[in-house]
Tab-separated table of C-alpha atoms in Angstrom:
chain	number	residue	atom	x	y	z
A	1	ASN	CA	0.000	0.000	0.000
A	2	GLN	CA	1.536	3.307	-1.029
A	3	LEU	CA	0.994	6.674	0.581
A	4	ALA	CA	-0.940	9.210	-1.389
A	5	LEU	CA	0.986	12.422	-1.748
A	6	HIS	CA	-1.335	15.073	-0.359
A	7	GLY	CA	0.352	18.443	-0.114
A	8	ARG	CA	4.087	18.496	0.399
A	9	GLY	CA	5.101	14.882	0.791
A	10	VAL	CA	5.597	12.035	3.219
A	11	PHE	CA	6.868	12.692	6.748
A	12	ALA	CA	8.277	10.016	9.061
A	13	CYS	CA	7.046	10.603	12.620
A	14	ILE	CA	9.130	8.685	15.173
A	15	SER	CA	7.850	9.008	18.729
A	16	PRO	CA	9.254	7.907	22.120
A	17	TRP	CA	8.022	5.567	24.823
A	18	ASN	CA	7.392	8.326	27.366
A	19	PHE	CA	4.225	10.298	26.647
A	20	PRO	CA	3.310	7.670	24.032
A	21	LEU	CA	0.031	9.328	23.073
A	22	ALA	CA	0.760	13.052	23.340
A	23	ILE	CA	4.002	13.104	21.366
A	24	PHE	CA	2.758	10.486	18.880
A	25	LEU	CA	-0.338	12.572	18.102
A	26	GLY	CA	1.559	15.869	18.169
A	27	GLN	CA	3.996	14.757	15.493
A	28	ILE	CA	1.276	13.294	13.281
A	29	SER	CA	-0.964	16.335	13.692
A	30	ALA	CA	1.836	18.702	12.741
A	31	ALA	CA	2.720	16.658	9.647
A	32	LEU	CA	-0.886	16.454	8.519
A	33	ALA	CA	-1.623	20.123	9.268
A	34	ALA	CA	1.346	21.080	7.086
A	35	GLY	CA	-0.175	19.117	4.211
A	36	ASN	CA	1.972	15.999	4.453
A	37	SER	CA	1.129	12.338	4.627
A	38	ALA	CA	2.602	10.596	7.675
A	39	VAL	CA	4.235	7.275	8.427
A	40	ALA	CA	4.046	6.967	12.205
A	41	LYS	CA	6.671	4.783	13.883
A	42	PRO	CA	6.088	4.613	17.630
A	43	ALA	CA	8.605	3.367	20.163
A	44	GLU	CA	8.729	-0.415	20.182
A	45	GLN	CA	7.313	-0.375	23.736
A	46	THR	CA	4.106	1.456	22.728
A	47	PRO	CA	2.573	-0.230	19.652
A	48	LEU	CA	-0.885	-0.742	21.164
A	49	THR	CA	-1.289	2.902	22.124
A	50	ALA	CA	-0.191	3.917	18.635
A	51	PHE	CA	-2.475	1.355	16.991
A	52	LEU	CA	-5.531	2.549	18.907
A	53	ALA	CA	-4.720	6.226	18.275
A	54	THR	CA	-4.251	5.569	14.557
A	55	ARG	CA	-7.505	3.630	14.391
A	56	ILE	CA	-9.371	6.491	16.088
A	57	LEU	CA	-7.831	8.996	13.650
A	58	HIS	CA	-8.917	6.842	10.704
A	59	GLU	CA	-12.434	6.521	12.168
A	60	ALA	CA	-12.512	10.305	12.599
A	61	GLY	CA	-11.848	10.795	8.908
A	62	VAL	CA	-8.091	10.878	8.402
A	63	PRO	CA	-7.679	8.859	5.191
A	64	ALA	CA	-5.836	5.569	5.544
A	65	ASP	CA	-3.652	6.451	2.554
A	66	VAL	CA	-2.499	9.615	4.339
A	67	LEU	CA	-1.641	8.073	7.724
A	68	HIS	CA	0.143	4.753	8.069
A	69	LEU	CA	1.320	3.046	11.245
A	70	LEU	CA	4.676	1.280	11.083
A	71	PRO	CA	5.481	-0.338	14.443
A	72	GLY	CA	8.815	-1.976	15.120
A	73	ASP	CA	12.220	-1.536	16.676
A	74	GLY	CA	15.073	0.809	15.811
A	75	LYS	CA	15.884	-1.144	12.661
A	76	VAL	CA	12.465	-0.224	11.281
A	77	GLY	CA	13.116	3.429	12.113
A	78	ALA	CA	16.517	3.285	10.427
A	79	ARG	CA	15.006	1.857	7.251
A	80	LEU	CA	12.280	4.490	7.337
A	81	THR	CA	14.648	7.441	7.721
A	82	GLY	CA	17.051	6.048	5.144
A	83	ASP	CA	14.347	5.705	2.486
A	84	ARG	CA	14.777	8.434	-0.125
A	85	ARG	CA	11.028	8.548	-0.734
A	86	GLY	CA	10.558	10.237	2.651
A	87	ASP	CA	10.409	14.007	2.519
A	88	GLY	CA	11.136	14.744	6.189
A	89	VAL	CA	11.481	13.334	9.692
A	90	ALA	CA	10.042	14.368	13.054
A	91	PHE	CA	11.799	12.585	15.910
A	92	THR	CA	11.635	12.680	19.691
A	93	GLY	CA	14.154	10.591	21.604
A	94	SER	CA	17.817	10.235	22.425
A	95	ASN	CA	20.701	12.311	21.143
A	96	GLU	CA	22.388	9.156	19.838
A	97	THR	CA	19.403	8.206	17.695
A	98	ALA	CA	18.995	11.779	16.463
A	99	TRP	CA	22.644	11.779	15.349
A	100	ALA	CA	22.091	8.465	13.539
A	101	ILE	CA	19.034	9.877	11.765
A	102	GLN	CA	20.965	13.035	10.866
A	103	ARG	CA	23.770	10.925	9.350
A	104	SER	CA	21.260	8.784	7.473
A	105	LEU	CA	19.551	11.823	5.995
A	106	ALA	CA	22.902	13.399	5.072
A	107	GLU	CA	23.933	10.252	3.191
A	108	ARG	CA	20.824	10.317	1.018
A	109	ARG	CA	21.235	11.812	-2.422
A	110	GLY	CA	18.720	14.342	-3.629
A	111	ALA	CA	16.845	17.113	-1.918
A	112	ILE	CA	17.782	17.852	1.693
A	113	ALA	CA	15.005	16.514	3.926
A	114	PRO	CA	13.830	18.590	6.888
A	115	PHE	CA	14.681	17.006	10.248
A	116	ILE	CA	12.848	18.077	13.387
A	117	ALA	CA	14.517	16.548	16.446
A	118	GLU	CA	13.527	17.012	20.065
A	119	THR	CA	16.074	15.289	22.248
A	120	GLY	CA	15.778	16.961	25.614
A	121	GLY	CA	18.944	18.222	27.106
A	122	ILE	CA	20.121	20.548	29.802
A	123	ASN	CA	17.018	22.446	30.888
A	124	ALA	CA	17.640	25.258	33.303
A	125	MET	CA	15.516	27.084	35.830
A	126	ILE	CA	16.571	30.634	36.636
A	127	ALA	CA	15.471	32.286	39.882
A	128	ASP	CA	16.385	35.776	40.994
A	129	THR	CA	16.069	37.326	44.452
A	130	SER	CA	12.429	38.279	43.877
A	131	ALA	CA	11.454	34.587	43.823
A	132	LEU	CA	10.235	33.043	47.052
A	133	PRO	CA	12.720	30.314	48.058
A	134	GLU	CA	9.830	28.007	49.061
A	135	GLN	CA	8.351	28.320	45.589
A	136	VAL	CA	11.728	27.876	43.871
A	137	VAL	CA	12.398	24.658	45.806
A	138	ARG	CA	8.910	23.305	45.131
A	139	ASP	CA	9.084	24.129	41.405
A	140	VAL	CA	12.613	22.827	40.820
A	141	VAL	CA	11.865	19.530	42.598
A	142	ARG	CA	8.634	19.082	40.622
A	143	SER	CA	10.320	19.936	37.349
A	144	ALA	CA	13.244	17.611	37.964
A	145	PHE	CA	11.423	14.621	39.406
A	146	ASP	CA	7.803	14.545	38.184
A	147	SER	CA	7.431	11.595	35.840
A	148	ALA	CA	10.547	10.156	37.527
A	149	GLY	CA	12.650	12.729	35.670
A	150	GLN	CA	11.782	11.042	32.374
A	151	ARG	CA	10.563	14.185	30.676
A	152	CYS	CA	12.683	15.864	28.082
A	153	SER	CA	11.695	19.118	29.772
A	154	ALA	CA	12.851	18.052	33.258
A	155	ALA	CA	14.978	20.675	35.006
A	156	ARG	CA	18.633	19.704	35.202
A	157	VAL	CA	20.216	22.961	36.387
A	158	LEU	CA	19.140	25.693	38.807
A	159	PHE	CA	20.658	29.156	38.471
A	160	ILE	CA	20.110	31.316	41.508
A	161	GLN	CA	21.597	34.580	42.689
A	162	ASN	CA	24.200	34.464	45.457
A	163	GLU	CA	21.977	36.454	47.801
A	164	ALA	CA	19.294	33.732	47.786
A	165	ALA	CA	21.494	30.671	47.254
A	166	ASP	CA	22.287	29.659	50.853
A	167	ARG	CA	18.673	29.715	52.047
A	168	THR	CA	17.389	27.966	48.916
A	169	ILE	CA	20.060	25.243	48.992
A	170	GLU	CA	19.371	24.635	52.693
A	171	MET	CA	15.660	24.179	51.961
């Protein structure tokens, strides 16, 4: 079964295991809203969530030839991103995998494919002396450890002014 080219082209949407519905749907929605067809490749740990979400989207009217589900492991993702018929990639996951996708896309001959990668990183919280130390401590702990720290947006660094540092660190 081939994808119909509606709009710009075919986008590979590769989503992670954490937030398996929100990120999966966000990538697909963005691809479709931009006029692309989508091949959705969820994390290998989340195929049932992806299957049910895809089925609901099809039932809601998204044409089956515009949205395809391609479950599997990293080898499936590598084949998908290395296929020259793909016109772009949206990826959320590790830096290592993003670098592999980047290399794969660079090795393809032809038009340069857009690559949207969200890999998390060093997220900082900045607090000045106008911030209440109690609130800073509460917010930094929540940001760092909600979802067991498995959010790409989890705080990793706190910047605080010297005047407030001792009290905040003690708390």
